[in-house]
Each structure stands twice: as structure tokens, then as C-alpha cells.
Coordinates of C-alpha atoms in Angstrom, one line a residue:
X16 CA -5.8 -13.0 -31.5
X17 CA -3.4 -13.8 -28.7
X18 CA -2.6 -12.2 -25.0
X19 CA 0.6 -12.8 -23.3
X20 CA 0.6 -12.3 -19.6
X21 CA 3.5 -11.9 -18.0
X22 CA 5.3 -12.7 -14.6
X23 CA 4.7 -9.1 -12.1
X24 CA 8.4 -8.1 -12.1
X25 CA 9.5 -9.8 -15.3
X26 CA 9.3 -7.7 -18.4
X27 CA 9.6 -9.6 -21.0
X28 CA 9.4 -12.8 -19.7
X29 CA 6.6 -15.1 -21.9
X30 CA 5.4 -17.2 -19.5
X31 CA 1.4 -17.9 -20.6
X32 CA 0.3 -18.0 -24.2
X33 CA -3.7 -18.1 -24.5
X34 CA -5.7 -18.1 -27.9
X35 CA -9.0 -17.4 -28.0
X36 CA -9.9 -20.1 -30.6
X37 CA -8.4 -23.2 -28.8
X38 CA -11.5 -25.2 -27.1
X39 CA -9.0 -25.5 -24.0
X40 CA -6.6 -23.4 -23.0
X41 CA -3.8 -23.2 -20.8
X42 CA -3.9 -20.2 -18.1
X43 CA -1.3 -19.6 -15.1
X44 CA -2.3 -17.7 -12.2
X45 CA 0.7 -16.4 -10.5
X46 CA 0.9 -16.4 -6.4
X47 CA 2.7 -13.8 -4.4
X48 CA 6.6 -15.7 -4.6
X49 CA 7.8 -18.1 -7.0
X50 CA 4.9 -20.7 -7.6
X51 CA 1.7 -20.4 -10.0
X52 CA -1.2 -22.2 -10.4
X53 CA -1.5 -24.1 -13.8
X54 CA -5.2 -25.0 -15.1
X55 CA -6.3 -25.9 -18.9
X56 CA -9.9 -24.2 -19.2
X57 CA -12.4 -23.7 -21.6
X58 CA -14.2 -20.5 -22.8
X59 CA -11.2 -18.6 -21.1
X60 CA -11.8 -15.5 -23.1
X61 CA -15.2 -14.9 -21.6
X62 CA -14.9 -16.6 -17.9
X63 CA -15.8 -14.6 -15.0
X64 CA -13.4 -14.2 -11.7
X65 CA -16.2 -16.2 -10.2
X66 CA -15.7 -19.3 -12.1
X67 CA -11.9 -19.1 -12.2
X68 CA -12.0 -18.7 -8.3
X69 CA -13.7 -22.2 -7.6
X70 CA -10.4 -23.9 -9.8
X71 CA -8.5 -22.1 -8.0
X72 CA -9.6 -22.9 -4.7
X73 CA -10.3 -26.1 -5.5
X74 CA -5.9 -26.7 -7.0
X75 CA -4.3 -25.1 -3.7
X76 CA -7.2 -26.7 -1.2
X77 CA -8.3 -23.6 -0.1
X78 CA -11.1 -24.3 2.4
X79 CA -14.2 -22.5 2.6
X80 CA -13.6 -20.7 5.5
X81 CA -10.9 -18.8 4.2
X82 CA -12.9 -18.5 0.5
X83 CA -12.7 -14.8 1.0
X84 CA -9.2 -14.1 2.0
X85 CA -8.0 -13.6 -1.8
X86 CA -9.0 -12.0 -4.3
X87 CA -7.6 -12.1 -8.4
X88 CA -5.4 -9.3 -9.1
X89 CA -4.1 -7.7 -12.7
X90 CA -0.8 -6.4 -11.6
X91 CA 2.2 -5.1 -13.8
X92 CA 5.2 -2.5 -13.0
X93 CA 2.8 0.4 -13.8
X94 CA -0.8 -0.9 -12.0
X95 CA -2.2 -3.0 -9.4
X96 CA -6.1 -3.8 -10.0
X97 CA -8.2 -6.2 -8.1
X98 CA -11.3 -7.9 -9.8
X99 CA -14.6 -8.3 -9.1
X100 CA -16.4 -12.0 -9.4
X101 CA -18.2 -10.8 -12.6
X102 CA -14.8 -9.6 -14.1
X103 CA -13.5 -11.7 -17.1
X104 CA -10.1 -10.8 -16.5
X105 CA -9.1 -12.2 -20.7
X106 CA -11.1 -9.2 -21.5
X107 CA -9.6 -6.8 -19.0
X108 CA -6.0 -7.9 -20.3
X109 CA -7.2 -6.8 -23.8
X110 CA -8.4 -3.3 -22.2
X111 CA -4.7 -2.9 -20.6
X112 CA -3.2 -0.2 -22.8
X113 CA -6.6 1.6 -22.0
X114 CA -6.7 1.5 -18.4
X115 CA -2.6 2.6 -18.4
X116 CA -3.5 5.9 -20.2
X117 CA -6.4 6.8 -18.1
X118 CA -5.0 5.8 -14.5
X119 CA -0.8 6.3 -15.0
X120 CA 1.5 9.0 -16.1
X121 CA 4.1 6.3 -17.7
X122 CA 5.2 6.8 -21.3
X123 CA 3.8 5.5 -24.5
X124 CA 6.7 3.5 -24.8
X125 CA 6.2 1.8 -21.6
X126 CA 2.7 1.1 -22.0
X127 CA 3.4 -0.6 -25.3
X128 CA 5.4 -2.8 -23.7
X129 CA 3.5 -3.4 -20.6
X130 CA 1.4 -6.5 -20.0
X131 CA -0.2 -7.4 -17.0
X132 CA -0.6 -11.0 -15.4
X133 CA -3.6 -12.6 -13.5
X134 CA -2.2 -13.0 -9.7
X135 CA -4.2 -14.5 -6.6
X136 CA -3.5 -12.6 -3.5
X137 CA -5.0 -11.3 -0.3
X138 CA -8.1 -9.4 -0.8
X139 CA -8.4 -5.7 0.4
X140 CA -12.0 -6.3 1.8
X141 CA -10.8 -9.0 4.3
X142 CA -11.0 -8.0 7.6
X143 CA -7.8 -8.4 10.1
X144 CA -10.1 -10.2 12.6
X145 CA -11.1 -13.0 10.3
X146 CA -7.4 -12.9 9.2
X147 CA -6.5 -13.9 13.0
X148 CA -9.0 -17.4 13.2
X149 CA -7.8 -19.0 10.0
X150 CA -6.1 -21.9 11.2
X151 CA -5.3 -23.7 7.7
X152 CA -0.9 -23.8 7.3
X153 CA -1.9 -23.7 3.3
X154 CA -3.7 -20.5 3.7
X155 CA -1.5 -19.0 6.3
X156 CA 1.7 -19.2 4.4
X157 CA 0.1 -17.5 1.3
X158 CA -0.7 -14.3 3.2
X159 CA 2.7 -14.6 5.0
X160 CA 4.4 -15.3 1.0
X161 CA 2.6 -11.7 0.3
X162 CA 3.4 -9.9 3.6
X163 CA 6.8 -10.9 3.5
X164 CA 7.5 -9.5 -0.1
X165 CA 5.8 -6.1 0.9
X166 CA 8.0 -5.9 4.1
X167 CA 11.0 -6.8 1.8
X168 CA 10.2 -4.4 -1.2
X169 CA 9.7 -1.8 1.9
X170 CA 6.2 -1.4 1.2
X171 CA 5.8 -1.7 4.6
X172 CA 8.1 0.6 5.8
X173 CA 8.8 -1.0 9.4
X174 CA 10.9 0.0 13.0
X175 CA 14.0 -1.9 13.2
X176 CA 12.6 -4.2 16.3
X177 CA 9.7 -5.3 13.6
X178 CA 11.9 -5.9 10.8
X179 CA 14.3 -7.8 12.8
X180 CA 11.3 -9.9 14.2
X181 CA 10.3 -10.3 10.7
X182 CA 13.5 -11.7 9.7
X183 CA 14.3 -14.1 12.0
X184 CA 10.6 -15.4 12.3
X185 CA 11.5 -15.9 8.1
X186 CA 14.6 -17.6 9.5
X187 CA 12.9 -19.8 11.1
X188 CA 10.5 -20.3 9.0
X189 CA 12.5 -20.8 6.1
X190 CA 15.5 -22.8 7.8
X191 CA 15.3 -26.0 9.9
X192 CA 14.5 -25.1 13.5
X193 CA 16.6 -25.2 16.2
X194 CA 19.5 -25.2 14.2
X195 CA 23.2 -25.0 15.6
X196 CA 23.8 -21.1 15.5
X197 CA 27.2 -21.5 13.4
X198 CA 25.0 -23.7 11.0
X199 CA 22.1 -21.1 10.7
X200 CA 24.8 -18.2 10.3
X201 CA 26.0 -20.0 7.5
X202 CA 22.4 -20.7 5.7
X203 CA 22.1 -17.0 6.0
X204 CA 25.1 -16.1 4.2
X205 CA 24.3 -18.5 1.8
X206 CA 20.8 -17.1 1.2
X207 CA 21.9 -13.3 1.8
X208 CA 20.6 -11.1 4.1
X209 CA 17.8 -9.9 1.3
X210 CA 16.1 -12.6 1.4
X211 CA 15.1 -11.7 5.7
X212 CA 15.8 -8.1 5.7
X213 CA 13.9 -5.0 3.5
X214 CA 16.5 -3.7 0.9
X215 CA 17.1 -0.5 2.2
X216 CA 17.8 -1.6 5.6
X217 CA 20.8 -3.7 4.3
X218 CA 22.1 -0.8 1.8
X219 CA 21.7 2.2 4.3
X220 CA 24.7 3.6 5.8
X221 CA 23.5 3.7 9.4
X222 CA 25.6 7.3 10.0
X223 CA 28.8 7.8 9.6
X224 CA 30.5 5.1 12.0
X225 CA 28.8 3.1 10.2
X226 CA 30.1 4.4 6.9
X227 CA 33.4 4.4 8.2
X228 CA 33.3 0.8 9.4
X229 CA 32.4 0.0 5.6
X230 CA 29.5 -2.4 4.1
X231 CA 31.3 -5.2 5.2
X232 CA 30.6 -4.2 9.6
X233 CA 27.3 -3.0 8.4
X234 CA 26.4 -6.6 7.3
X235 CA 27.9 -8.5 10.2
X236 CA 26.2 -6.1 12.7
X237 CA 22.9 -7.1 11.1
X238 CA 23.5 -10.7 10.7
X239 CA 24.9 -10.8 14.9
X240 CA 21.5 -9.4 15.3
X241 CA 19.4 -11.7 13.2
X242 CA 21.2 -14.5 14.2
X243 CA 20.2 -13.3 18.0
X244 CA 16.4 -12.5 17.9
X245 CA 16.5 -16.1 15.3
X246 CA 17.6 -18.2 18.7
X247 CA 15.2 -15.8 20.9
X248 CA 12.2 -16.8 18.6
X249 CA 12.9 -20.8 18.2
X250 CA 13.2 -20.5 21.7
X251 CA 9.4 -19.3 22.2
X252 CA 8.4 -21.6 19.9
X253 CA 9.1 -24.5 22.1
X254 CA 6.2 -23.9 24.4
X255 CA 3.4 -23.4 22.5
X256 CA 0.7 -26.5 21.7
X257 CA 0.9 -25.6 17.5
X258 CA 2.5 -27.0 15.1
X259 CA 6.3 -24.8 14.6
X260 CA 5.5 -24.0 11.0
X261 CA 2.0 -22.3 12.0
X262 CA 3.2 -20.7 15.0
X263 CA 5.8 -18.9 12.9
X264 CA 3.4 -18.4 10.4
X265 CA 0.7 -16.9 13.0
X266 CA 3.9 -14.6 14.8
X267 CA 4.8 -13.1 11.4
X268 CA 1.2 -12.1 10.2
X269 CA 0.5 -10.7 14.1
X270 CA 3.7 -8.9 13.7
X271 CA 2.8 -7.3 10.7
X272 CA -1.0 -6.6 12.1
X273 CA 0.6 -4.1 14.4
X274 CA 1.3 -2.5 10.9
X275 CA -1.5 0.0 10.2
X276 CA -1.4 -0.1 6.3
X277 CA -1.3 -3.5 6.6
X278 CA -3.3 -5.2 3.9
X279 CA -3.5 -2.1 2.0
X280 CA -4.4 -1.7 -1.8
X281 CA -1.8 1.1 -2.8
X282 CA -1.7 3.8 -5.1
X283 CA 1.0 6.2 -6.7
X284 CA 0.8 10.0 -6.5
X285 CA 2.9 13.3 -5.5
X286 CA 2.8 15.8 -3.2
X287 CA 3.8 19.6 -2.9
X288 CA 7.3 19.7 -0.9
X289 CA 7.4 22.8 1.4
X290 CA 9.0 25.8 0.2
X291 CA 12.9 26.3 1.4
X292 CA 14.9 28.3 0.9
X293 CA 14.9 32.4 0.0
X294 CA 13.3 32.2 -3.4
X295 CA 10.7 29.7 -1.1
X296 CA 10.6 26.9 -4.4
X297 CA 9.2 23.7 -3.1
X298 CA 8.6 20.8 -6.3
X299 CA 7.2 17.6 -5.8
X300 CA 7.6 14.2 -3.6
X301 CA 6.8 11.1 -4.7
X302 CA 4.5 9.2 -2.4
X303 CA 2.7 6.0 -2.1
X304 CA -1.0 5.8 -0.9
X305 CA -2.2 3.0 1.0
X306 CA -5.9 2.5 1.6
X307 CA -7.4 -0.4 3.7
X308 CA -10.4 -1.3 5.6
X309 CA -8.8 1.0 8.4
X310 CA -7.7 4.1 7.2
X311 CA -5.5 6.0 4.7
X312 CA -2.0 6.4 4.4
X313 CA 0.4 8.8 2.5
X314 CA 3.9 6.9 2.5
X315 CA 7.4 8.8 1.4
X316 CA 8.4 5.9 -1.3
X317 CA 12.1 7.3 -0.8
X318 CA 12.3 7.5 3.1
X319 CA 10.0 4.4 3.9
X320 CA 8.3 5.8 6.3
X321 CA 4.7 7.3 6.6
X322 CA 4.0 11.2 6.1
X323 CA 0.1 11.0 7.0
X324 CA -1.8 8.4 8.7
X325 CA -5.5 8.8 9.3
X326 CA -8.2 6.4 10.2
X327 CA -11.5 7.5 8.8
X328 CA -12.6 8.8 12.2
X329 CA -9.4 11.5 11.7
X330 CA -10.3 12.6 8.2
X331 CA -12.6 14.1 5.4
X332 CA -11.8 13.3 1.6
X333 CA -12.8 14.6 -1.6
X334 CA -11.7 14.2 -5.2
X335 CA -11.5 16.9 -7.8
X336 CA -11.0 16.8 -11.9
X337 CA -8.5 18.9 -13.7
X338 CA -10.4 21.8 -15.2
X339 CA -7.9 22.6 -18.1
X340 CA -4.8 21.3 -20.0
X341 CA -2.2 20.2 -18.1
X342 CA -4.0 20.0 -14.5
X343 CA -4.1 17.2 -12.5
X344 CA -6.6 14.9 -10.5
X345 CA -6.4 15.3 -7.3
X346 CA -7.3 13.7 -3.8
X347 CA -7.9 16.3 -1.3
X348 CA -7.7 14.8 2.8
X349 CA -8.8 16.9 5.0
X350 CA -7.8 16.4 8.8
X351 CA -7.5 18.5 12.5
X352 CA -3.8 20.3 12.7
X353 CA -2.6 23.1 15.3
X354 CA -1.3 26.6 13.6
X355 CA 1.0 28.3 16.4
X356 CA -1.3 27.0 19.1
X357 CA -4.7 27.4 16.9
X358 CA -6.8 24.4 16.1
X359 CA -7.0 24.7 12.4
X360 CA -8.4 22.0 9.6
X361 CA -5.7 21.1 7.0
X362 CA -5.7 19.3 3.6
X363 CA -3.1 17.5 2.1
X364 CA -3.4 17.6 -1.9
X365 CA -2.2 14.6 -3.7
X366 CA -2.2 14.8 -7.4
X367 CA -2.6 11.4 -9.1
X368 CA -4.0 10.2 -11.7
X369 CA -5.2 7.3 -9.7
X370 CA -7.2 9.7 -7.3
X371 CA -10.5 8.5 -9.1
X372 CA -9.7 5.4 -7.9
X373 CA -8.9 6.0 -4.3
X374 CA -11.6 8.3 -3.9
X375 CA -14.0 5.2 -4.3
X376 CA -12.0 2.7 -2.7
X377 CA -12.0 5.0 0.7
X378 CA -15.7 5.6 0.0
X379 CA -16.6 2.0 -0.5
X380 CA -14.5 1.4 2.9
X381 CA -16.2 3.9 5.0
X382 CA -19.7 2.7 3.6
X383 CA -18.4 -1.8 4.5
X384 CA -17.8 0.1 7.7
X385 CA -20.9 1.7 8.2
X386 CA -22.7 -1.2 7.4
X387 CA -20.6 -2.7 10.6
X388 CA -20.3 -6.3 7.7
X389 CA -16.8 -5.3 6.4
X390 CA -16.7 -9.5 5.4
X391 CA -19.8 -8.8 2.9
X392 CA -17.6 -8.5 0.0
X393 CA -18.3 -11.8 -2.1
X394 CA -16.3 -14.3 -3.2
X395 CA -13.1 -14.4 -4.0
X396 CA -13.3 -10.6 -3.3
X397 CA -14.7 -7.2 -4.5
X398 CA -13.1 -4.7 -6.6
X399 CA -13.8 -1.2 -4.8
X400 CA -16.4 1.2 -6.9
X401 CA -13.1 3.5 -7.8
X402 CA -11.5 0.3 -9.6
X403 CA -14.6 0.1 -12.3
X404 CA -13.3 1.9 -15.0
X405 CA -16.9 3.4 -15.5
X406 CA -19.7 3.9 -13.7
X407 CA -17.9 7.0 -11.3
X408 CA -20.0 9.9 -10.7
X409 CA -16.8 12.1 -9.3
X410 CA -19.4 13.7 -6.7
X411 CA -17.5 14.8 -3.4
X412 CA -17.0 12.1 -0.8
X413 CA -17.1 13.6 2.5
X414 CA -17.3 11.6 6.2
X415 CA -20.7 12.2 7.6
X416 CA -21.5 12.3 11.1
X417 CA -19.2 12.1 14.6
X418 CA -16.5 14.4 15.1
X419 CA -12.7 13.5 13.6
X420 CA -10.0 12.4 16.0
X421 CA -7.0 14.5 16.7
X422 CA -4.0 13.2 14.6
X423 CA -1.3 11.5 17.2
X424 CA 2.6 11.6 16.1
X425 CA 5.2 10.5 17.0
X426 CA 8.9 9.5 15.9
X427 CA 7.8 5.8 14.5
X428 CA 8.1 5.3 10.8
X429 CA 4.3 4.4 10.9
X430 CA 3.6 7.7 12.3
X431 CA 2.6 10.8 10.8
X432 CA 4.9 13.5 10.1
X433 CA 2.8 16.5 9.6
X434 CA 5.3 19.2 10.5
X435 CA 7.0 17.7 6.8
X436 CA 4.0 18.5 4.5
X437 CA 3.0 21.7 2.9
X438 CA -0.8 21.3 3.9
X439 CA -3.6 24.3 3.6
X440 CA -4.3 25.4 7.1
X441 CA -8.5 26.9 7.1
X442 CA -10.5 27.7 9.8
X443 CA -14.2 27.5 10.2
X444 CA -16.0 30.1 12.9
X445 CA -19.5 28.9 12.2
X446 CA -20.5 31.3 9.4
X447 CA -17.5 30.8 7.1
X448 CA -14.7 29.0 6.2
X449 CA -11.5 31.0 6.5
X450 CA -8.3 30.6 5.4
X451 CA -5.3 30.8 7.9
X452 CA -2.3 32.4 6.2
X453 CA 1.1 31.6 8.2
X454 CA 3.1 33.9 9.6
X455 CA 5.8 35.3 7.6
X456 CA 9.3 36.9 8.7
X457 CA 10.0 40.3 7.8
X458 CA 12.6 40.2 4.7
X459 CA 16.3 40.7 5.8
X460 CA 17.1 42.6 3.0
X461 CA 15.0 45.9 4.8
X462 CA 14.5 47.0 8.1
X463 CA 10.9 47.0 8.5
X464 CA 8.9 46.5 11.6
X465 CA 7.2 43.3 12.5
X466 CA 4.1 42.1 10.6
X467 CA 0.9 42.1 11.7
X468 CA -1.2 39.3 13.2
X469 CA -2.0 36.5 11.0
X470 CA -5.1 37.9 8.8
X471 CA -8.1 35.7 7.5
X472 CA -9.2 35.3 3.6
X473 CA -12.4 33.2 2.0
X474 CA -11.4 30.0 1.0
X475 CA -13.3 27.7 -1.6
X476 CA -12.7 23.8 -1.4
X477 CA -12.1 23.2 -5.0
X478 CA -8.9 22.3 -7.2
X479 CA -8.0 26.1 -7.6
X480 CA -6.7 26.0 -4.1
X481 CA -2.8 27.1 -3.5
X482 CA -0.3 26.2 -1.6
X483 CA 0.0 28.9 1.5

């Protein structure tokens, strides 16, 4: 028996054969970027995360300090999962085709073809805080490998003074500092713009001057700019007592701490769109959900920027099972809203078959947090209770205690957009939870007078819950 793992991004690509009969065998642990780690192990089918994470540690001279900044990770196209210390992750490879049924909606055909491969990356559980004192380069230039890919794959979605920052801090980081500008404009060009600024940044339009001016204007605008805040950072550098690389190093990672789904573990789902249009049909958006030590967030995987945003002070969650053929799990948030001028409670339904999974993940969160230890997680990282494929009781999760913030928004792409969601508006008087109907205009196809106030109907929290 054999198992293939395979480079994240690379289908097809062979790059680790492993039998289970060979005394020692050659594994590769893949890093966020281009480089792996290469080890020859024994008894790989039945070693634990635990074990492997002391080689590991012990090839990239990973101080103990920092032990609990990463975490081993089974990632492929279709899932991200990361282990716990007592995980055998040979084992969990074998299991893949399982785990791709239960938690994705992708094709047979894909998950035939699907194999996963062992990565060592930042762990969910470490806290920002802890992030800040690490003062090894080695370490620091791991988590800025991993932060830079999410800001370029735009899972991240940023405001163009951040991922203008971003780049040129790469700039710097990745070309010789202090460079003669002509000479830097020219290693950008030769490198491309994608390797400093997110995808769809470079390929958007920018409105219709921009259109008009062509893809060509488009890219010189954005290299004059890169090429500007490149000299403004170099310049700050010069002043500071650190060595260049890990200031740059420690400016990118602050940079991105300002991000609040920084660090996230993130999920796939879909949302109900709001009805438009006469015969009111609304469909589906697709949406990525990112859960951290700080909050939850519901991210438009099209637009790059975040629909809902809620620290666990703002919200209430639960998680329901379909109840027949052809339903769908679903995560439920629950969060303060306004209906023309009345406080109201909304939910937001995501339907994923992943919502098992970040139903515990926000409950083990909330409980780290409670515990006011969010470090506690154990070496080399924890896998959250909704990342054990058994062991889930699928009893409602709901915040206890305090009372939830009000949501702020604004016009950032890491703020919430609430008006954009179809949400259920209730309210509660204190004897019963009621459901707030919106107000409807009189059809234009009679001449009727105007409807009455907005009337109240018992609602039930449960799956069976429509979209008002």
C-alpha cells in the first residue's frame, strides 16, 4: 500500500512516495511558498503530529519560544484541516476520500483525484500578542511567507493603502534595499506586479477611465505607486536599531494585524442573495468563512471584501442538521440589526457542509477565551473540536453571558455590509420571540391603499426557518 501526497496547488504533481513497509521512509512537509522540509523517518505510517513536530522544529531551528506558532496542516484544492499532536497524519491521508464526502460538495470525480499534502503553517490557536514578541528572522519570515500568499490569493481582502504597504514592504523585502529607483522599477517588471500585488487588484478595471486607458496605464499607474510607497518604506527603515530584514518582516505582519480575519482558519459555504427584482428570486452567493481566536467572518469570495464581521461579544451561533433529502447543514449567526429604526436580532444562514466544523471551531474559541489562556493549545497546535471527524454532539452553541455589541460599518472592505444580506429580522419582547416581517410596497399592477403596519408572527430557531 502506497500514499502519494501532493504539492497544495499542484494536481498531479508526485512529489512524495511513502510505503508502509520500508523500515525508513522518506516524507516532505511542504511550507507556505516554494521550500519543504525533507526528513527519512521510521514507523511513518503510525507517527503522531507530536513526534513529527520535534523533526521539524528541530530541521528549520525553530526555537522554543515560538514552538506553538505552527501547526501541521492536510490541505488540498477541496479542504484545509489542521492536526492535533495525537494525529498520525499517514492515517488521516488514507481517510481523505472519506473526510471529502462528509465535509465538501465537490464531485466524485474530483475526489478521486484529490490527494492532500502534509504542510507546516501558522496555527489558528496562536494568539496575535505572542505573534508580536517573536523576535527570531527564521520564524518571522515563515508567517510573513503564509501572510503574503493569503494577501496575494485575496484571502485577505485588503484597502488599497494596505495592499500597497504590503507590496512594497515585499519589495523591499524581496529586493536589495535602497536600490536606485530605475533599478528597483526594472526588478519589478521582471518579477511582475503578481508577485507584490493580490490578483484582482492588478486585473480589475478601476472604472471606465481606467478601461479606456487600457491594461497597459492600469499597470504603470500601479507600479508609479509601488515604486513610491517602496522608497517611502526603505526610507523608515533607516532609523530603526533592527536588523532591515526583520523590520520589514515585523512591518508586514503588523500591517496585516490591523486585518481582523487575520490568522483565520477558513471555511467554504453560501448564502441566500436578497430577492430583486418583480418575481423577487434571489439564489445563492458564494462566500468564504473565516474563524479565528477573535471573531467570525463571512467574506464575498467574488468581491474580496467582507459581508459580516462579528467578534464573539457581537454574536450568537448555532448549527443545525438537514432533516431530509436534499437539505443542507447550516450555521446560523445571530447578531443586533435596526429594521426601519427598530432594534431587531438578525441571523445570517450559511449552508455548508463544513458548518459542523465551524460550529466547533467558534465554540472551542469562545471557551480558549473564556479560559482568558488562548496559548494553552499544545504543541505544535490543536485541531479545534469541529475538526475531529467524530466525537460532535451537534448540540446548539450559543454565547452565554454579557450583552452583544452593536455591529459598526462602514465603507472598508473589512467592514460589514449588512444592508447586502437577506438576514431574518425577530424580535424578542420578553415573553416571546417574534418575527419582524418587512414592509412590503403595494403591487403597481392595482390601486390599493397602503398596507398596514408591520405585523408580528411566532418564530422557531430551527432549520425550517425562511427567508423573509
Amino acid at each position: 500500500n502506497q500514499n502519494a501526497w501532493r504539492r497544495r496547488g499542484s494536481p498531479g504533481k508526485m512529489i512524495s512516495m511513502v510505503s508502509v513497509s520500508a523500515a525508513a521512509q522518506d516524507v516532505l512537509i511542504y511550507l507556505v511558498g516554494d521550500s519543504a522540509v525533507h526528513l527519512c523517518v521510521e514507523g511513518v505510517a503510525c507517527m503522531t503530529v507530536q513526534e513529527l513536530g520535534r523533526s521539524v522544529r528541530e530541521a528549520l531551528h525553530i526555537p522554543d519560544s515560538a514552538q506553538d506558532a505552527f501547526a501541521f496542516w492536510l490541505c488540498s484544492p477541496l479542504l484545509e484541516l489542521q492536526l492535533k499532536p495525537k494525529h498520525q497524519p499517514y492515517k488521516l491521508c488514507r481517510q481523505w476520500q472519506d473526510l471529502l464526502y462528509r465535509f465538501t460538495e465537490a464531485s466524485e470525480d474530483n475526489i478521486s483525484q484529490d490527494e492532500p499534502c502534509l504542510q507546516y503553517r501558522r496555527n489558528v490557536f496562536f494568539p496575535r500578542t505572542k505573534e508580536l514578541q517573536i523576535e527570531d528572522e527564521g520564524v518571522l519570515r515563515l508567517l510573513y511567507e503564509e501572510a503574503k500568499e493569503n494577501v496575494l490569493e485575496g484571502r485577505y481582502p485588503c484597502d488599497p493603502e494596505h495592499w500597497l504597504r504590503l507590496g512594497a514592504l515585499s519589495c523591499a523585502l524581496d529586493l536589495e534595499h535602497g536600490i536606485d529607483i530605475h533599478k528597483a522599477a526594472s526588478a519589478i517588471r521582471e518579477k511582475k506586479l503578481s508577485s507584490f500585488l493580490p490578483g484582482h487588484v492588478i486585473g480589475s478595471s478601476g472604472g471606465l477611465f481606467s478601461a479606456l486607458r487600457g491594461k497597459g496605464g492600469r499597470q504603470a499607474e500601479l507600479e508609479q505607486s509601488l515604486l513610491e510607497e517602496y522608497q517611502a518604506v526603505c526610507k523608515s527603515a533607516t532609523s530603526n536599531s533592527q536588523s532591515i530584514p526583520t523590520y520589514f518582516l515585523r512591518q508586514y505582519l503588523s500591517t496585516c494585524h490591523t486585518l481582523p480575519y487575520y490568522g483565520c482558519a477558513f471555511f467554504s459555504g453560501e448564502i441566500d442573495k436578497p430577492p430583486q427584482g418583480i418575481l423577487q428570486r434571489g439564489g445563492r452567493k458564494t462566500v468564504s468563512v473565516g474563524i479565528s481566536l477573535e471573531g467570525v467572518y463571512v467574506i464575498d469570495v467574488k468581491e474580496k471584501h467582507v459581508l459580516l464581521g462579528l467578534r464573539y461579544c457581537e454574536l450568537s451561533w448555532d448549527h443545525s442538521y438537514p432533516e431530509g433529502e436534499g437539505d443542507s447543514h447550516i450555521l446560523w449567526l445571530e447578531f443586533d440589526g435596526e429594521e426601519a429604526g427598530t432594534p431587531v436580532n438578525k441571523l445570517l444562514k450559511i449552508y455548508s457542509k463544513q458548518a459542523e466544523l465551524m460550529n466547533g471551531l467558534i465554540e472551542f474559541c469562545v471557551e480558549l477565551r473564556a479560559m482568558g489562556d488562548a496559548a494553552a493549545t499544545g504543541t505544535d497546535g490543536e485541531l479545534s473540536p469541529s475538526q475531529q471527524p467524530a466525537g460532535l454532539t451537534g448540540t446548539a452553541s450559543r454565547m452565554r453571558g454579557g450583552q452583544r455589541g452593536k455591529l459598526r460599518r462602514q465603507s472598508s472592505v473589512v467592514c460589514s455590509r449588512v444592508h447586502s444580506l437577506s438576514t431574518i429580522s425577530y424580535v424578542d419582547d420578553g415573553k416571546e420571540i417574534k418575527r419582524l416581517k418587512p414592509k412590503r410596497a403595494a403591487s403597481f399592477f392595482s390601486r390599493q391603499p397602503p398596507p398596514p403596519p408591520p405585523a408580528y408572527s411566532a418564530v422557531q430557531v430551527t432549520e425550517s426557518l425562511e427567508q423573509g
